[in-house]
Short mmCIF file of C-alpha atoms and ligand atoms in Angstrom, two decimals:
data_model
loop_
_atom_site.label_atom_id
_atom_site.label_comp_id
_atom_site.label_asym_id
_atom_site.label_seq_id
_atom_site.Cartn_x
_atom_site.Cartn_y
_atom_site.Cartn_z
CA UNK A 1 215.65 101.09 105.70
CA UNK A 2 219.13 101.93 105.40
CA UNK A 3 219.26 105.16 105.76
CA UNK A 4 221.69 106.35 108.70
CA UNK A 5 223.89 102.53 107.95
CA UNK A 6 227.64 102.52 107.44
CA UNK A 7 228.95 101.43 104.16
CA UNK A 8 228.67 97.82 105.08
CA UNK A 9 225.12 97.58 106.78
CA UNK A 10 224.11 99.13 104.14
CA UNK A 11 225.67 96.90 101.20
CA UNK A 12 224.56 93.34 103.12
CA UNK A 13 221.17 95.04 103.06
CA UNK A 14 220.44 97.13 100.63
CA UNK A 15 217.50 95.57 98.31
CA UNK A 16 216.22 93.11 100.21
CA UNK A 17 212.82 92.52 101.73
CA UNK A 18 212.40 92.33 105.18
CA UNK A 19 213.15 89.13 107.10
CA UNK A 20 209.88 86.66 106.65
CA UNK A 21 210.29 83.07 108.69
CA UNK A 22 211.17 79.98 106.46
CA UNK A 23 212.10 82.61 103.33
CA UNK A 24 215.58 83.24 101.92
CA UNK A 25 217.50 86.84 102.99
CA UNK A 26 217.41 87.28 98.72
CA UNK A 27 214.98 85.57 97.55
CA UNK A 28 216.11 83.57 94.11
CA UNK A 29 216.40 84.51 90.58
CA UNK A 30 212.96 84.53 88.67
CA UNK A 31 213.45 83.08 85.61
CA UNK A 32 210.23 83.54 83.36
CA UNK A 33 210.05 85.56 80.19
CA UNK A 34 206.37 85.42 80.28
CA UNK A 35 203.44 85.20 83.19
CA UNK A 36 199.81 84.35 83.07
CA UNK A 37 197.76 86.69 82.71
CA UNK A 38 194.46 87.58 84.15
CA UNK A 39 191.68 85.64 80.76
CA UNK A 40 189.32 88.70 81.23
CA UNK A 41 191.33 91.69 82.53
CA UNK A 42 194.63 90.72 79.95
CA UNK A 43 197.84 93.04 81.17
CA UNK A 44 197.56 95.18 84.46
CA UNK A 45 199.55 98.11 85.21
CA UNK A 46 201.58 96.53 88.16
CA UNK A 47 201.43 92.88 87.69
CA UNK A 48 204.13 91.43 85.70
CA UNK A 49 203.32 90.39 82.19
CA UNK A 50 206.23 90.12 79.64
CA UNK A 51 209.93 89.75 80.98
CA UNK A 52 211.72 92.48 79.33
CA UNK A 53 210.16 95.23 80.90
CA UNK A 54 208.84 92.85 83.87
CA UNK A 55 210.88 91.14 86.52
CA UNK A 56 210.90 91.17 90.18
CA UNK A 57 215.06 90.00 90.53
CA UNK A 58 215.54 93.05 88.00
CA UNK A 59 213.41 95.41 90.75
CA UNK A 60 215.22 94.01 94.12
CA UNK A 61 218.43 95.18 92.98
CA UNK A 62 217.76 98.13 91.24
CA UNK A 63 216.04 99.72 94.78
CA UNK A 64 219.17 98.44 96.11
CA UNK A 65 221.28 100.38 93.52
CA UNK A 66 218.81 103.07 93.75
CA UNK A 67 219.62 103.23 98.07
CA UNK A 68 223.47 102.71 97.80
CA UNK A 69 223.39 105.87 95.17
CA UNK A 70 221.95 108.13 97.88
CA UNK A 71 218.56 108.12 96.81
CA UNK A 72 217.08 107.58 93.06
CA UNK A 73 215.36 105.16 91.07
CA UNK A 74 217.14 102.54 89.34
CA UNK A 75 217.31 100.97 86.40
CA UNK A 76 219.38 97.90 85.41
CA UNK A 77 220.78 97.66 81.67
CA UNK A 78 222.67 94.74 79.69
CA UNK A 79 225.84 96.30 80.42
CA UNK A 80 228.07 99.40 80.87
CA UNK A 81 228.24 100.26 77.17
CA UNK A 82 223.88 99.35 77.20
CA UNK A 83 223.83 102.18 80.22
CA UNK A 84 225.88 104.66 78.05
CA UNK A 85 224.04 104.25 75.09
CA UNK A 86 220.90 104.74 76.92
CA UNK A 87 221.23 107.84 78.28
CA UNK A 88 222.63 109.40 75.10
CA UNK A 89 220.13 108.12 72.88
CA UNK A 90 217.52 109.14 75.80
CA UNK A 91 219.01 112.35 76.27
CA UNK A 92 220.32 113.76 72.52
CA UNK A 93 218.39 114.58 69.23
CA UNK A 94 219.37 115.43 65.87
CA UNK A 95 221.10 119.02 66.37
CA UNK A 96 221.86 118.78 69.74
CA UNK A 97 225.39 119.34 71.19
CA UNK A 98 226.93 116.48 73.85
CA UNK A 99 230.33 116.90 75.48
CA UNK A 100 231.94 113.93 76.39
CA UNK A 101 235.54 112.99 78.16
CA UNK A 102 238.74 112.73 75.82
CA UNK A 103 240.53 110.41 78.70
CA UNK A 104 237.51 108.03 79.59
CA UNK A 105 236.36 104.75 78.27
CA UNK A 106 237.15 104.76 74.50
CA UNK A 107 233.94 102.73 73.92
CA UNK A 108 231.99 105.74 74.84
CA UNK A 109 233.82 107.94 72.52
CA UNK A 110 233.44 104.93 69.48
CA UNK A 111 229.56 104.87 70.08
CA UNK A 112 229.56 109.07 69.88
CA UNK A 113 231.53 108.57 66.40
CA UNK A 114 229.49 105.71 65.13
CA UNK A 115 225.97 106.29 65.86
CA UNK A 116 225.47 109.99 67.27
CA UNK A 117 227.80 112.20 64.81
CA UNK A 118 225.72 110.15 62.11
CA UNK A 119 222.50 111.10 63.44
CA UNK A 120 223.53 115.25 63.72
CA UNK A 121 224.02 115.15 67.10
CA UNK A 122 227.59 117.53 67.40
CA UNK A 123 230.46 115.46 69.80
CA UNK A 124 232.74 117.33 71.78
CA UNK A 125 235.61 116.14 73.64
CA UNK A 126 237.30 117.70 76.69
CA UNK A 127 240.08 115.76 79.05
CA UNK A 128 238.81 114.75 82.07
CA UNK A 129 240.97 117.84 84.28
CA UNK A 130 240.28 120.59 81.99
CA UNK A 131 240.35 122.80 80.38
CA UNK A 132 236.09 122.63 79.70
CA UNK A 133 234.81 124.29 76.64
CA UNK A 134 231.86 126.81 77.63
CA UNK A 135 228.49 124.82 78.05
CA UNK A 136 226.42 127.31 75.67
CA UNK A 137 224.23 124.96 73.91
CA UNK A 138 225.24 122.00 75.25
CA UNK A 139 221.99 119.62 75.67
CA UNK A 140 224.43 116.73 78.03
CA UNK A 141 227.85 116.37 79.40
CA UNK A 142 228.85 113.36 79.76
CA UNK A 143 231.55 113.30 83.43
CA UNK A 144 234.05 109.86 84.28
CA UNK A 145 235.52 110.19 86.78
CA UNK A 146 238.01 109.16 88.32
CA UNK A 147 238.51 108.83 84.22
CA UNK A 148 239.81 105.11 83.03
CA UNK A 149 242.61 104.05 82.53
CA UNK A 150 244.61 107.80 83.32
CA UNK A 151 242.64 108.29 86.54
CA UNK A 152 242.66 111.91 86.50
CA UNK A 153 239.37 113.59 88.56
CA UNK A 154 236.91 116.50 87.98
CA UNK A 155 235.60 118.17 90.13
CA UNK A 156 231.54 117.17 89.73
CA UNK A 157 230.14 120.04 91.85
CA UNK A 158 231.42 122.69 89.98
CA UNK A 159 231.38 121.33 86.28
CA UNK A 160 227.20 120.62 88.07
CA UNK A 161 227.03 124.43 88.22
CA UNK A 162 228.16 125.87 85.36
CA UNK A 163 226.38 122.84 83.44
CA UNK A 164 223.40 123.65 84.84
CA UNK A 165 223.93 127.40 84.46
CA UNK A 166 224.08 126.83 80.49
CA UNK A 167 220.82 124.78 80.89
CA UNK A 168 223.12 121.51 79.99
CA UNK A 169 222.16 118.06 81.77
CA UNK A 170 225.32 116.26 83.45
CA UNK A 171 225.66 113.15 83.58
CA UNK A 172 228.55 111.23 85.32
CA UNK A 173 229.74 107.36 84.68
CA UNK A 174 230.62 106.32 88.25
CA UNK A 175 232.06 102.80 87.12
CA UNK A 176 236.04 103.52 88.85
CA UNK A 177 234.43 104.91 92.03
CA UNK A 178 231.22 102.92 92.86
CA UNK A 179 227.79 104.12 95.06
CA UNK A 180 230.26 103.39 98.18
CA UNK A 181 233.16 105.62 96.80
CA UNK A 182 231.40 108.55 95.18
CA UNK A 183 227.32 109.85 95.09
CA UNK A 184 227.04 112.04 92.11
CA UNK A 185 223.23 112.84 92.22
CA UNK A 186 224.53 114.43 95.88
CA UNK A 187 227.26 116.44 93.75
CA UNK A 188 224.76 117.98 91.62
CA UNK A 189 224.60 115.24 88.99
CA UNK A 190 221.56 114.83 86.83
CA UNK A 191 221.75 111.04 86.18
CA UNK A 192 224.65 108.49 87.38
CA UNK A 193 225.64 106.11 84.67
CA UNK A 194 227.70 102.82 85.73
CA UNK A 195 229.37 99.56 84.63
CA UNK A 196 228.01 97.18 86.74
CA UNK A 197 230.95 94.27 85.40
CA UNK A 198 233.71 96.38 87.78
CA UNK A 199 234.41 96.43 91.12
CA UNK A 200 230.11 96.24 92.03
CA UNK A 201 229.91 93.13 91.57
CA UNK A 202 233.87 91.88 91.42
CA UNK A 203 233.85 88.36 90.35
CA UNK A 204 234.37 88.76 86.90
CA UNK A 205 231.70 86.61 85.96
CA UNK A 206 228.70 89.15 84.74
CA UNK A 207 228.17 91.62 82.51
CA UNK A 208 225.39 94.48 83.68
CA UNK A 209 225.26 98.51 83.60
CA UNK A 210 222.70 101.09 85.45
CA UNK A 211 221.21 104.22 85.34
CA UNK A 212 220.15 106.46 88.72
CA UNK A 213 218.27 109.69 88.37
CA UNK A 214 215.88 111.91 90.50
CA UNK A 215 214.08 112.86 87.94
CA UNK A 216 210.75 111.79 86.84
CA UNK A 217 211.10 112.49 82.89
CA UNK A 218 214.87 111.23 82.61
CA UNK A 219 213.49 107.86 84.23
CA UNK A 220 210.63 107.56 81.84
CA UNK A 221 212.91 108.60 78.81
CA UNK A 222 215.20 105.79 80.02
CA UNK A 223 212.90 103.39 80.76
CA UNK A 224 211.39 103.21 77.13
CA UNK A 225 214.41 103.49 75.59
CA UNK A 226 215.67 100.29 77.41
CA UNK A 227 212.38 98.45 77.34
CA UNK A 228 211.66 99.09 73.57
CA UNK A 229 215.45 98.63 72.65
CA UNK A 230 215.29 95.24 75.43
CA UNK A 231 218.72 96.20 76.32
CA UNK A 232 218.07 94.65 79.23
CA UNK A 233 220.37 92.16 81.55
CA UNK A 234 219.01 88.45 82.52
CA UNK A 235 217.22 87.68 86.09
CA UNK A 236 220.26 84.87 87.17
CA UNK A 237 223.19 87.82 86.33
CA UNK A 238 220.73 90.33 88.52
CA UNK A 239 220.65 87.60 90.92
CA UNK A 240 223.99 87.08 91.04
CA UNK A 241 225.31 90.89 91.14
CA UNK A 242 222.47 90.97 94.11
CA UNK A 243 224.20 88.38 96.04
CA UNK A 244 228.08 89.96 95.07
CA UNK A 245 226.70 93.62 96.50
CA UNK A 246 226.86 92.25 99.96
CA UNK A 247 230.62 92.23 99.78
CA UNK A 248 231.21 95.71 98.51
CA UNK A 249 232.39 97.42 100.97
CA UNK A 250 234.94 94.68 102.25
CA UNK A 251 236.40 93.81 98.76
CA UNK A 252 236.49 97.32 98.36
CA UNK A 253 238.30 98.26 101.40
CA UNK A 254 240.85 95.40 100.63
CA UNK A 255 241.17 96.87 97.37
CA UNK A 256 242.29 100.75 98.53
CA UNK A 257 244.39 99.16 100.74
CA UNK A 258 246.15 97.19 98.27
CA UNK A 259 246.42 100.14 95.86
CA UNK A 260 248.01 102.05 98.48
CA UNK A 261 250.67 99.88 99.15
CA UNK A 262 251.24 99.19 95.35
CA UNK A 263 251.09 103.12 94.67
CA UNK A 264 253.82 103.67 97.30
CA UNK A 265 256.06 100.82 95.98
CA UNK A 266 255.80 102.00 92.31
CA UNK A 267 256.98 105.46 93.15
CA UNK A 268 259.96 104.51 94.46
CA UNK A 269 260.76 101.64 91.87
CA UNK A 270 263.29 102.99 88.78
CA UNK A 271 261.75 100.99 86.22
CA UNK A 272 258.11 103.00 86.47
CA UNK A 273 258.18 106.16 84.52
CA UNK A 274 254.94 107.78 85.35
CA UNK A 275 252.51 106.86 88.15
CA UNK A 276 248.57 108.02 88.81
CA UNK A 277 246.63 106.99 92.36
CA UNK A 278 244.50 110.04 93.34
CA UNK A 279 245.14 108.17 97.02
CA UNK A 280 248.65 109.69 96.73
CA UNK A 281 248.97 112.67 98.26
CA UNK A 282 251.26 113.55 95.65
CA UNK A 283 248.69 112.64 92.56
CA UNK A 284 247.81 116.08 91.09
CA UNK A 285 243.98 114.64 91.40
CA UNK A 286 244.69 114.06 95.18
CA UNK A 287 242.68 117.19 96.54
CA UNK A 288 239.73 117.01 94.43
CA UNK A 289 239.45 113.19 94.86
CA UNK A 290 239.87 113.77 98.44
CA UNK A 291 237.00 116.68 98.31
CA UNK A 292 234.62 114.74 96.53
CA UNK A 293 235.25 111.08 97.09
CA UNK A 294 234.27 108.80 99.66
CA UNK A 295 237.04 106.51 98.61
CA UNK A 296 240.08 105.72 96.66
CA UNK A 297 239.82 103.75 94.19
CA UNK A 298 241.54 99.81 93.35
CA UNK A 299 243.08 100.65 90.44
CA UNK A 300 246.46 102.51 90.02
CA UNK A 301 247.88 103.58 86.36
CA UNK A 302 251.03 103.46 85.78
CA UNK A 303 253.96 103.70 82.82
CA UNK A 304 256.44 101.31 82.46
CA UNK A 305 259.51 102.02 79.24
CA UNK A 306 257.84 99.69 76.10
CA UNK A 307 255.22 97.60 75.33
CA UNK A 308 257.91 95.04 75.49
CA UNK A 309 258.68 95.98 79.13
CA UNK A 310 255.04 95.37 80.40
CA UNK A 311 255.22 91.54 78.60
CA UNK A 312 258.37 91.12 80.89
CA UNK A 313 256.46 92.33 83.76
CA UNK A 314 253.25 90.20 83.48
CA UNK A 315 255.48 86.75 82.62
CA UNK A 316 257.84 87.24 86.21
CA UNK A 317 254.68 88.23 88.18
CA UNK A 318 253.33 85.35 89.92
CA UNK A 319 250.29 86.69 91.13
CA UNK A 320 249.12 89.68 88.54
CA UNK A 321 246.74 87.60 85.58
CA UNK A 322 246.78 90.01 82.19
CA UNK A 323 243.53 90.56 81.86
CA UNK A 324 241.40 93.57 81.12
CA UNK A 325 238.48 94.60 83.03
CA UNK A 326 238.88 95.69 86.67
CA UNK A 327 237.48 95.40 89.77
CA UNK A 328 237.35 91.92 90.38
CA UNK A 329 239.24 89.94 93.12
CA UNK A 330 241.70 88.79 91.38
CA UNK A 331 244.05 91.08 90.75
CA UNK A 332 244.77 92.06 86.72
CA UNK A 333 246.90 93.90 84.59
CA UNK A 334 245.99 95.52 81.34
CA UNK A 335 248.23 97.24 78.76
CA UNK A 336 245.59 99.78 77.44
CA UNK A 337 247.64 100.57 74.50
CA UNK A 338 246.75 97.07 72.72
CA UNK A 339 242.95 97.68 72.90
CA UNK A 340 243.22 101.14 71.09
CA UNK A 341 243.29 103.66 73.88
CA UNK A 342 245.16 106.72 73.33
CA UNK A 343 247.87 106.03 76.20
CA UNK A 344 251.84 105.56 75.88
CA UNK A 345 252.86 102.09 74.77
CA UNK A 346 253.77 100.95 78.45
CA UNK A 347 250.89 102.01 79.88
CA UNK A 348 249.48 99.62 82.47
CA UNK A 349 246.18 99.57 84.29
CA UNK A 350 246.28 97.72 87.16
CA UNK A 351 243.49 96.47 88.93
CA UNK A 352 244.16 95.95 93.00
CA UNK A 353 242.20 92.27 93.70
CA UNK A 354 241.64 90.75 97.24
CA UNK A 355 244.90 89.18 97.92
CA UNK A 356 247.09 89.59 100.73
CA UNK A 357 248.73 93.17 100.57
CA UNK A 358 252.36 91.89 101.40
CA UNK A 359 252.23 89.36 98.78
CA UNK A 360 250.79 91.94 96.34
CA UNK A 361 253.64 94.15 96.80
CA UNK A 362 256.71 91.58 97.03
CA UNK A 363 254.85 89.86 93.55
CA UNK A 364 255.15 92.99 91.78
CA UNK A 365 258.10 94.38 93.55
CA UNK A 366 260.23 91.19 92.26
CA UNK A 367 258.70 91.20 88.97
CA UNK A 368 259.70 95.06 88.19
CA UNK A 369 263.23 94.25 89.16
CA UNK A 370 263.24 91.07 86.30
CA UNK A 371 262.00 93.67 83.81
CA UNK A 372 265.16 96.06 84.47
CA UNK A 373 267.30 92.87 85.14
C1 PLP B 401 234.23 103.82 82.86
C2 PLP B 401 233.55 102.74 82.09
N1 PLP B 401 232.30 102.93 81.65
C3 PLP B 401 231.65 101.98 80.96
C4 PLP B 401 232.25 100.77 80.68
C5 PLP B 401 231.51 99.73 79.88
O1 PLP B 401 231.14 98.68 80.70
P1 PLP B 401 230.75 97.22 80.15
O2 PLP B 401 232.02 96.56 79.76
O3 PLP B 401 230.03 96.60 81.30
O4 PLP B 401 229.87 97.43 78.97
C6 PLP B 401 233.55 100.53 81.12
C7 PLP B 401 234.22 99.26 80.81
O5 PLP B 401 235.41 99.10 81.05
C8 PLP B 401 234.21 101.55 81.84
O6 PLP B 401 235.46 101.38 82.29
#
């Protein structure tokens, strides 16, 4: 039905039924693991039997996933890290090649070195901006982007084409941009991948990951992977990511405009060494992000001198929590160096919350100028 809807329309309503007198807008969570069955007929195609592969909370927002994403079925996982797994081990056998991104989530990179280079399946790594190997051979690549925490963009339309060219699937985790800032599948993608724990749902109080495709035999390959595997989230956090969808596209807009008036104050503040916002006009991601994206994201990346430097910075801000995630509406810091990522010491990821944008940027203005103090 929402076809045609701006962002917000279509966030309050994506998923639910239509209105029925004396019902709730979204219905509540079920919360069953099993269901009576029909004595002579035992399980029916259709009616719900077991909870892993069986619930209706599960269904409501993965059609509303499935809308927001342009068009594609959905289906929910435990987490971000359940969704990646699930389309690699979906996707790759023993022999094939996957390419995946150098600069993205390291857990993505830690489950290709654990469990697929172990299996034969050949990992190869290539940095978010390029230079891309050739695809010959390639069975999936693997696209972040806006890539966490360095932000830098591809360009999904044209990595789509050659992919495709070198019969390669593409697959692209849209965690940092959301359904409301980027569609892949409209790119060219195969299959979207996302975090669900990030700015989708924003109140930092679930854990949940999807998968979108178009395409018949992907879903099915999905499907039993997840509901063999049961890597599947609980009906109350689908409930509750349900309910938190409504507010996307405000807590979203908030967001940008937060990060844009951060971005502008770091680049003018001494004490930063390096700054990334593909907002910026100046960001060398700027006119692909702008090409391709629907939106900018809440998060800005930026350098400060030492480790030591970002400690001074979290203690004199008042309103900035360290905290890793992002997303949420709270705003949070995280040093990325400290959970293994491949960044400088002072690298910070910070994660634009909700607040009010002139207390944002006088917080964190005031709290660089105690770190060079
Ligand atoms: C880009 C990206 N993909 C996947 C994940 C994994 O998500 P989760 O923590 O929900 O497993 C994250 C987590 O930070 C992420 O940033």
């Amino acid at each position: 039905m929402i076809g045609g809807y701006g962002d917000g329309t279509r966030s309050v309503r994506a998923g639910l039924p239509d209105p029925v007198p004396g019902q709730p807008f979204l219905p509540g969570p079920v919360l069953a693991s099993t269901y009576p069955l029909d004595p002579e007929t035992g399980p029916v195609p259709g009616v719900d039997g077991y909870g892993r592969p069986d619930n209706a909370t599960r269904r409501r927002l993965e059609a509303a996933l499935g809308e927001l994403e342009g068009g594609g079925q959905c289906l929910l996982l435990a987490s971000g890290m359940a969704a990646v797994s699930a389309v690699l081990f979906a996707t790759l056998r023993t022999g094939d090649r996957v390419l995946l991104p150098a600069d993205g989530y390291y857990q993505t990179r830690e489950v290709a070195r654990a469990e697929l280079s172990s299996r034969g399946v050949e990992v190869t790594l290539a940095p978010t901006a390029g230079p891309y190997p050739d695809f010959d051979g390639v069975r999936l690549v693997l696209l972040e982007t806006p890539a966490n925490p360095g932000l830098d963009v591809c360009d999904i339309a044209e990595l789509a084409r050659a992919a495709h060219a070198a019969g390669a699937l593409v697959a692209v985790d849209n965690t940092t941009a959301t359904p409301l800032g980027q569609r892949p599948l409209d790119l060219g993608a195969d299959i979207v991948l996302a975090s669900g724990t990030k700015a989708l749902t924003g109140h930092s109080d679930l854990l949940l990951g999807y998968v979108v495709t178009r395409d018949p035999d992907l879903l099915s390959a999905v499907r039993s992977w997840r509901d063999t595997t049961g890597a599947i989230p609980g009906a109350f956090d689908a409930w509750l990511a349900h309910r938190s969808l409504a507010t996307l596209d405000i807590r979203l807009a908030r967001q940008t405009e937060n990060a844009a008036a951060i971005a502008a104050a770091l680049a003018v503040h001494p004490t930063v060494d390096s700054l990334r916002w593909p907002g910026l006009e100046t960001d060398v991601a700027h006119a692909v992000a702008s090409k391709q994206m629907r939106r900018f994201p809440g998060v800005v990346t930026f350098t400060l001198p030492s480790a030591g430097a970002v400690v001074r910075f979290l203690k004199a801000s008042r309103l900035v929590i360290a905290a890793t995630s992002f997303g949420g509406l709270h705003t949070t810091a995280d040093r990325r160096a400290q959970w293994g990522d491949d960044t400088p010491e002072g690298l910070v990821r910070l994660s634009c919350g909700i607040e009010d944008t002139a207390d944002l940027v006088a917080d964190i203005t005031s709290a660089l100028n105690a770190v060079s103090a």
